[in-house]
Amino acid sequence: MTVLAHELHQPRRGTRLAASLNNVAASCTNIAESGRSKIHFETRQLRTLASQLSTTTPPTPTALPSVSSRAQLSFIIIKNMLDFGQSYDELVLEHCGQERRQLLHIFLNQLQDAADDSGIISARQLCALTATELLSSFFGLEPENAPKALHTLSEMLIDVAHDAGNRLIAQGLHDLTEFVEQLVKAPDGQTTATRFVSQLAEHFPAFDDRRTWRDGMEVVYLEKAQRAAFELHQALSTVLPEYCSFPDVKTLFPCCGRELPLLFRNLDVLRMPEELSLRIEAGEILPPQREETELRAAAFAAFECIRMQRPDLSGPDILHGLRQLAQHSENLLHPHKTQYTCFY
């Protein structure tokens, strides 16, 4: 069992994930404002940033494959499920010559080409993937020539794919599109982003991005699940409104990873002990424990403050605006590094 497989099967506190995205903001804000965290944000600087944010539209996401809308729905969910985040960017670019998300997109197109007439990547396809196939098809490397880190990443991707496929099969479902269709049939009416994100996290551990802080306090991020919901709404809300038109889409905050702390550090918002700042700039790996949890929580609490001040902007709009402002920052800080997990 790899590290990821162990992580996927760890018991969670409580029996179900609370079905409200407010838990994301609340849990992060509780830590940032508790007085027990080493990392804080400057409220005055944050207000200035909020007023400077542009309303320009973020770049258009990568084009979806030319398949049916139902196949695109499944594609988007799997893409986010298997996206292991920015910690792998340098590794993948160095050994494969392409960006991580470009490779993932190419690989998923290959899976769709091999799918049945529906064009939908099935649960059985996910279960049939092997680490050797990933190294050759995904990364374009012969196993004997791939570095150990990419072998580890391939095993992590396989664990997630197999776990998702087996869970779908156990529910009698052919694919993730059927999972979404079943979700919409719930008796409480139209599916909201809140319900969609909660259901993804409850049914698939690779989406259940949480950390435990001091005294067992749980911190909820759910970045990948939120990003999947936002991308579905953006791409398919008009063609599949019964599944992907989320009336509360602006409540999503799909940016809880390591980019947000970097942006706020570069924009002189976050405050942390000098010793921690030096460790980050030296490239030291922060384990996904107290310091890394506090760093993400403080950045997200700051993001929530901006969102409350700028209700006219969605989460991705705010993130796009922060990126634009950071381009003109005098700081040239580096992102923090953390251990590889299924959320990175």
Short mmCIF file of C-alpha atoms in Angstrom, two decimals:
data_model
loop_
_atom_site.label_atom_id
_atom_site.label_comp_id
_atom_site.label_asym_id
_atom_site.label_seq_id
_atom_site.Cartn_x
_atom_site.Cartn_y
_atom_site.Cartn_z
CA MET A 1 0.00 0.00 0.00
CA THR A 2 1.46 3.36 -0.97
CA VAL A 3 1.39 6.43 1.22
CA LEU A 4 -1.59 7.71 -0.73
CA ALA A 5 -3.58 4.51 -0.36
CA HIS A 6 -3.01 4.70 3.37
CA GLU A 7 -4.15 8.32 3.34
CA LEU A 8 -7.29 7.52 1.34
CA HIS A 9 -8.41 4.94 3.86
CA GLN A 10 -7.75 6.90 7.02
CA PRO A 11 -10.94 7.23 9.11
CA ARG A 12 -12.35 10.74 9.21
CA ARG A 13 -13.62 12.54 12.27
CA GLY A 14 -17.40 12.33 12.25
CA THR A 15 -19.53 10.28 9.92
CA ARG A 16 -20.30 12.83 7.21
CA LEU A 17 -18.91 16.03 5.84
CA ALA A 18 -21.07 18.97 6.83
CA ALA A 19 -22.94 20.04 3.71
CA SER A 20 -22.02 23.70 3.63
CA LEU A 21 -19.16 25.57 1.99
CA ASN A 22 -19.39 27.95 4.93
CA ASN A 23 -17.35 25.34 6.79
CA VAL A 24 -14.43 26.07 4.49
CA ALA A 25 -14.39 29.76 5.29
CA ALA A 26 -15.31 29.28 8.96
CA SER A 27 -12.69 26.66 9.75
CA CYS A 28 -9.89 28.68 8.12
CA THR A 29 -11.02 31.94 9.71
CA ASN A 30 -11.23 30.30 13.14
CA ILE A 31 -7.57 29.36 12.94
CA ALA A 32 -6.41 32.68 11.51
CA GLU A 33 -8.23 34.65 14.20
CA SER A 34 -7.66 32.28 17.11
CA GLY A 35 -4.53 34.02 18.39
CA ARG A 36 -2.82 30.64 18.44
CA SER A 37 -1.59 30.68 14.87
CA LYS A 38 1.86 31.97 13.99
CA ILE A 39 0.60 33.30 10.66
CA HIS A 40 -1.72 36.29 10.27
CA PHE A 41 -2.86 38.72 7.58
CA GLU A 42 -2.95 42.50 7.45
CA THR A 43 -6.56 43.67 7.28
CA ARG A 44 -5.73 47.21 6.12
CA GLN A 45 -3.56 45.96 3.24
CA LEU A 46 -6.30 43.50 2.34
CA ARG A 47 -8.90 46.26 2.02
CA THR A 48 -6.58 48.13 -0.33
CA LEU A 49 -6.12 45.03 -2.46
CA ALA A 50 -9.86 44.43 -2.63
CA SER A 51 -10.41 47.92 -4.00
CA GLN A 52 -7.72 47.42 -6.65
CA LEU A 53 -9.01 44.14 -8.06
CA SER A 54 -9.92 44.29 -11.72
CA THR A 55 -13.19 42.92 -13.11
CA THR A 56 -11.47 41.60 -16.23
CA THR A 57 -12.46 38.06 -17.18
CA PRO A 58 -10.02 35.25 -16.28
CA PRO A 59 -8.41 33.36 -19.17
CA THR A 60 -10.55 30.72 -20.85
CA PRO A 61 -9.78 27.25 -19.46
CA THR A 62 -8.25 24.53 -21.61
CA ALA A 63 -10.64 23.44 -24.35
CA LEU A 64 -12.68 20.34 -23.63
CA PRO A 65 -12.56 17.34 -25.97
CA SER A 66 -15.05 17.23 -28.83
CA VAL A 67 -17.37 14.67 -27.28
CA SER A 68 -20.90 14.75 -25.89
CA SER A 69 -21.76 17.04 -23.01
CA ARG A 70 -22.29 14.02 -20.76
CA ALA A 71 -18.78 12.80 -21.60
CA GLN A 72 -17.36 16.26 -20.90
CA LEU A 73 -19.02 16.22 -17.48
CA SER A 74 -17.17 13.05 -16.52
CA PHE A 75 -13.95 14.37 -18.08
CA ILE A 76 -13.96 17.51 -15.90
CA ILE A 77 -14.48 15.58 -12.67
CA ILE A 78 -11.73 13.04 -13.45
CA LYS A 79 -9.36 15.82 -14.54
CA ASN A 80 -9.71 17.52 -11.16
CA MET A 81 -9.62 14.24 -9.26
CA LEU A 82 -6.28 13.30 -10.84
CA ASP A 83 -4.77 16.80 -10.75
CA PHE A 84 -2.13 16.64 -8.06
CA GLY A 85 -1.36 20.32 -7.99
CA GLN A 86 1.62 22.59 -8.27
CA SER A 87 4.08 20.64 -6.13
CA TYR A 88 4.74 18.43 -9.16
CA ASP A 89 5.17 21.14 -11.78
CA GLU A 90 8.96 21.38 -11.70
CA LEU A 91 9.39 17.61 -11.56
CA VAL A 92 7.08 16.94 -14.51
CA LEU A 93 8.42 19.79 -16.64
CA GLU A 94 12.02 18.70 -16.05
CA HIS A 95 11.51 15.06 -17.04
CA CYS A 96 8.65 15.29 -19.53
CA GLY A 97 9.15 18.67 -21.20
CA GLN A 98 5.48 19.66 -20.77
CA GLU A 99 3.34 21.11 -18.03
CA ARG A 100 1.49 18.77 -15.70
CA ARG A 101 -2.00 19.83 -16.77
CA GLN A 102 -1.16 19.57 -20.46
CA LEU A 103 -0.02 15.98 -19.92
CA LEU A 104 -3.12 15.18 -17.89
CA HIS A 105 -5.36 16.56 -20.61
CA ILE A 106 -3.60 14.52 -23.30
CA PHE A 107 -3.80 11.36 -21.19
CA LEU A 108 -7.51 11.76 -20.50
CA ASN A 109 -8.14 12.30 -24.20
CA GLN A 110 -6.45 8.95 -24.79
CA LEU A 111 -8.75 7.32 -22.24
CA GLN A 112 -11.78 8.85 -23.93
CA ASP A 113 -10.62 7.60 -27.32
CA ALA A 114 -10.56 4.11 -25.80
CA ALA A 115 -13.99 4.48 -24.19
CA ASP A 116 -17.17 2.92 -25.50
CA ASP A 117 -19.51 4.63 -27.96
CA SER A 118 -20.68 7.07 -25.28
CA GLY A 119 -17.19 8.56 -25.06
CA ILE A 120 -17.46 8.54 -21.26
CA ILE A 121 -14.47 7.28 -19.26
CA SER A 122 -15.90 4.36 -17.31
CA ALA A 123 -15.33 3.08 -13.80
CA ARG A 124 -13.83 -0.10 -15.24
CA GLN A 125 -11.33 1.92 -17.28
CA LEU A 126 -10.22 3.68 -14.10
CA CYS A 127 -9.82 0.33 -12.34
CA ALA A 128 -7.82 -1.12 -15.24
CA LEU A 129 -5.10 1.55 -15.22
CA THR A 130 -1.58 0.48 -14.21
CA ALA A 131 1.41 2.47 -13.00
CA THR A 132 3.46 1.27 -15.98
CA GLU A 133 0.76 2.50 -18.35
CA LEU A 134 0.76 5.87 -16.64
CA LEU A 135 4.51 6.26 -16.93
CA SER A 136 4.43 5.48 -20.65
CA SER A 137 1.11 7.06 -21.68
CA PHE A 138 0.86 9.95 -19.21
CA PHE A 139 4.50 10.93 -18.73
CA GLY A 140 5.91 9.49 -21.97
CA LEU A 141 8.72 7.71 -20.13
CA GLU A 142 9.92 4.12 -20.04
CA PRO A 143 9.64 2.84 -16.45
CA GLU A 144 13.37 2.11 -16.23
CA ASN A 145 14.18 5.71 -17.23
CA ALA A 146 11.67 7.43 -14.92
CA PRO A 147 12.90 8.98 -11.67
CA LYS A 148 11.70 7.49 -8.40
CA ALA A 149 9.48 10.51 -7.69
CA LEU A 150 7.48 9.91 -10.88
CA HIS A 151 7.09 6.24 -9.99
CA THR A 152 5.64 7.41 -6.67
CA LEU A 153 3.35 9.90 -8.40
CA SER A 154 2.15 7.20 -10.81
CA GLU A 155 1.28 4.94 -7.88
CA MET A 156 -0.63 7.79 -6.25
CA LEU A 157 -2.59 8.44 -9.41
CA ILE A 158 -3.37 4.73 -9.71
CA ASP A 159 -4.61 4.60 -6.11
CA VAL A 160 -7.00 7.48 -6.75
CA ALA A 161 -8.23 6.08 -10.09
CA HIS A 162 -8.79 2.59 -8.67
CA ASP A 163 -10.46 3.92 -5.54
CA ALA A 164 -12.89 6.03 -7.59
CA GLY A 165 -13.62 3.22 -10.03
CA ASN A 166 -14.26 0.67 -7.30
CA ARG A 167 -16.56 3.04 -5.43
CA LEU A 168 -18.61 3.68 -8.56
CA ILE A 169 -18.89 -0.04 -9.31
CA ALA A 170 -19.92 -0.72 -5.70
CA GLN A 171 -22.81 1.74 -6.21
CA GLY A 172 -23.82 0.03 -9.44
CA LEU A 173 -22.73 3.02 -11.53
CA HIS A 174 -21.01 2.92 -14.92
CA ASP A 175 -19.20 6.27 -14.64
CA LEU A 176 -19.02 9.63 -12.89
CA THR A 177 -21.69 11.12 -15.14
CA GLU A 178 -24.16 8.60 -13.74
CA PHE A 179 -23.00 9.57 -10.25
CA VAL A 180 -23.90 13.21 -10.95
CA GLU A 181 -27.25 12.24 -12.49
CA GLN A 182 -28.07 10.21 -9.38
CA LEU A 183 -27.04 13.14 -7.20
CA VAL A 184 -29.46 15.45 -9.01
CA LYS A 185 -32.32 13.01 -8.42
CA ALA A 186 -32.09 13.73 -4.68
CA PRO A 187 -35.48 14.68 -3.19
CA ASP A 188 -34.39 18.16 -2.13
CA GLY A 189 -34.59 19.57 -5.64
CA GLN A 190 -31.96 21.39 -7.70
CA THR A 191 -28.35 20.55 -6.99
CA THR A 192 -26.37 23.44 -5.54
CA ALA A 193 -22.61 23.90 -5.57
CA THR A 194 -22.68 23.33 -1.82
CA ARG A 195 -24.34 19.95 -2.17
CA PHE A 196 -22.26 18.94 -5.18
CA VAL A 197 -18.93 19.70 -3.47
CA SER A 198 -20.00 17.96 -0.26
CA GLN A 199 -21.13 14.86 -2.15
CA LEU A 200 -17.87 14.63 -4.10
CA ALA A 201 -15.88 14.83 -0.87
CA GLU A 202 -18.10 12.34 0.95
CA HIS A 203 -18.02 9.70 -1.80
CA PHE A 204 -14.46 10.10 -3.10
CA PRO A 205 -11.58 10.54 -0.59
CA ALA A 206 -9.36 12.11 -3.26
CA PHE A 207 -11.67 15.16 -3.07
CA ASP A 208 -11.88 15.18 0.75
CA ASP A 209 -9.17 17.74 1.43
CA ARG A 210 -9.10 18.33 5.18
CA ARG A 211 -6.47 18.71 7.86
CA THR A 212 -6.53 18.38 11.64
CA TRP A 213 -5.05 21.25 13.63
CA ARG A 214 -4.59 21.71 17.37
CA ASP A 215 -6.89 19.87 19.78
CA GLY A 216 -8.46 17.99 16.89
CA MET A 217 -9.86 21.11 15.18
CA GLU A 218 -10.69 20.20 11.59
CA VAL A 219 -9.76 22.51 8.73
CA VAL A 220 -11.78 22.08 5.54
CA TYR A 221 -10.35 23.10 2.15
CA LEU A 222 -11.98 20.96 -0.58
CA GLU A 223 -10.11 22.82 -3.29
CA LYS A 224 -10.31 20.17 -6.01
CA ALA A 225 -14.01 19.50 -5.42
CA GLN A 226 -14.78 23.22 -5.60
CA ARG A 227 -12.71 23.65 -8.75
CA ALA A 228 -14.55 20.74 -10.38
CA ALA A 229 -17.92 22.31 -9.53
CA PHE A 230 -16.89 25.72 -10.87
CA GLU A 231 -15.52 24.28 -14.12
CA LEU A 232 -18.68 22.22 -14.65
CA HIS A 233 -20.82 25.32 -14.17
CA GLN A 234 -18.60 27.38 -16.45
CA ALA A 235 -18.50 24.80 -19.25
CA LEU A 236 -21.85 23.03 -19.10
CA SER A 237 -24.42 25.14 -17.24
CA THR A 238 -26.20 26.09 -20.47
CA VAL A 239 -26.15 22.66 -22.15
CA LEU A 240 -26.73 20.55 -19.01
CA PRO A 241 -28.49 23.00 -16.70
CA GLU A 242 -30.21 20.21 -14.75
CA TYR A 243 -26.78 18.95 -13.60
CA CYS A 244 -24.33 21.83 -13.78
CA SER A 245 -26.17 25.12 -13.28
CA PHE A 246 -25.30 25.93 -9.68
CA PRO A 247 -27.25 28.97 -8.40
CA ASP A 248 -24.71 29.50 -5.61
CA VAL A 249 -21.62 29.25 -7.83
CA LYS A 250 -20.19 32.54 -6.49
CA THR A 251 -19.83 30.96 -3.06
CA LEU A 252 -17.09 28.68 -4.40
CA PHE A 253 -13.46 29.34 -3.46
CA PRO A 254 -11.48 26.96 -5.69
CA CYS A 255 -8.03 28.26 -4.72
CA CYS A 256 -6.98 26.78 -1.37
CA GLY A 257 -3.65 25.33 -2.50
CA ARG A 258 -0.15 26.69 -2.25
CA GLU A 259 -0.56 29.43 -4.87
CA LEU A 260 -2.78 31.60 -2.68
CA PRO A 261 -0.29 31.91 0.22
CA LEU A 262 2.39 32.86 -2.32
CA LEU A 263 0.22 35.57 -3.85
CA PHE A 264 -0.58 37.07 -0.45
CA ARG A 265 3.06 36.90 0.62
CA ASN A 266 4.12 38.68 -2.56
CA LEU A 267 1.40 41.29 -1.99
CA ASP A 268 2.63 41.88 1.58
CA VAL A 269 -0.54 40.58 3.23
CA LEU A 270 0.65 37.57 5.24
CA ARG A 271 2.74 37.92 8.38
CA MET A 272 4.76 35.00 9.72
CA PRO A 273 7.85 34.41 11.87
CA GLU A 274 11.06 35.28 10.05
CA GLU A 275 12.39 31.79 10.72
CA LEU A 276 9.47 30.21 8.85
CA SER A 277 9.80 32.66 5.96
CA LEU A 278 13.50 31.80 5.61
CA ARG A 279 12.73 28.08 5.63
CA ILE A 280 10.16 28.53 2.86
CA GLU A 281 12.54 30.60 0.73
CA ALA A 282 15.26 27.98 1.25
CA GLY A 283 12.95 25.37 -0.26
CA GLU A 284 12.47 23.35 2.92
CA ILE A 285 9.57 20.92 2.74
CA LEU A 286 6.80 21.73 5.21
CA PRO A 287 4.91 18.61 6.28
CA PRO A 288 1.11 18.93 5.93
CA GLN A 289 0.76 19.59 9.63
CA ARG A 290 0.62 22.69 11.82
CA GLU A 291 2.65 25.28 9.88
CA GLU A 292 1.40 24.29 6.46
CA THR A 293 -2.16 24.15 7.75
CA GLU A 294 -1.86 27.61 9.28
CA LEU A 295 -0.32 29.00 6.09
CA ARG A 296 -3.17 27.76 3.91
CA ALA A 297 -5.79 28.74 6.49
CA ALA A 298 -4.49 32.31 6.86
CA ALA A 299 -4.38 32.78 3.09
CA PHE A 300 -7.86 31.43 2.69
CA ALA A 301 -9.25 33.55 5.52
CA ALA A 302 -7.73 36.58 3.79
CA PHE A 303 -9.34 35.48 0.54
CA GLU A 304 -12.70 35.20 2.31
CA CYS A 305 -12.32 38.79 3.56
CA ILE A 306 -11.81 39.97 -0.01
CA ARG A 307 -14.78 37.95 -1.20
CA MET A 308 -17.00 39.61 1.41
CA GLN A 309 -15.80 43.04 0.29
CA ARG A 310 -16.20 42.25 -3.41
CA PRO A 311 -19.44 40.26 -3.79
CA ASP A 312 -19.45 41.26 -7.46
CA LEU A 313 -16.55 38.87 -8.10
CA SER A 314 -16.48 35.08 -8.10
CA GLY A 315 -13.65 33.12 -6.51
CA PRO A 316 -11.77 32.60 -9.79
CA ASP A 317 -12.29 36.31 -10.63
CA ILE A 318 -10.60 37.26 -7.35
CA LEU A 319 -7.76 34.80 -7.91
CA HIS A 320 -7.21 36.19 -11.43
CA GLY A 321 -7.13 39.73 -10.03
CA LEU A 322 -4.62 38.78 -7.34
CA ARG A 323 -2.37 37.21 -9.97
CA GLN A 324 -2.45 40.42 -11.99
CA LEU A 325 -1.55 42.53 -8.95
CA ALA A 326 1.22 40.14 -7.92
CA GLN A 327 2.87 40.49 -11.34
CA HIS A 328 3.68 44.08 -10.39
CA SER A 329 4.86 43.23 -6.88
CA GLU A 330 8.41 44.12 -5.87
CA ASN A 331 8.70 40.86 -3.93
CA LEU A 332 10.07 37.77 -5.64
CA LEU A 333 9.16 35.11 -3.10
CA HIS A 334 8.93 31.38 -3.72
CA PRO A 335 5.95 29.10 -3.06
CA HIS A 336 6.14 26.86 -0.04
CA LYS A 337 6.85 23.19 -0.64
CA THR A 338 5.02 20.37 1.06
CA GLN A 339 5.03 16.59 0.98
CA TYR A 340 3.35 14.89 -1.95
CA THR A 341 -0.21 13.90 -1.13
CA CYS A 342 -3.28 13.28 -3.27
CA PHE A 343 -4.13 16.97 -2.85
CA TYR A 344 -0.78 18.19 -4.22
#
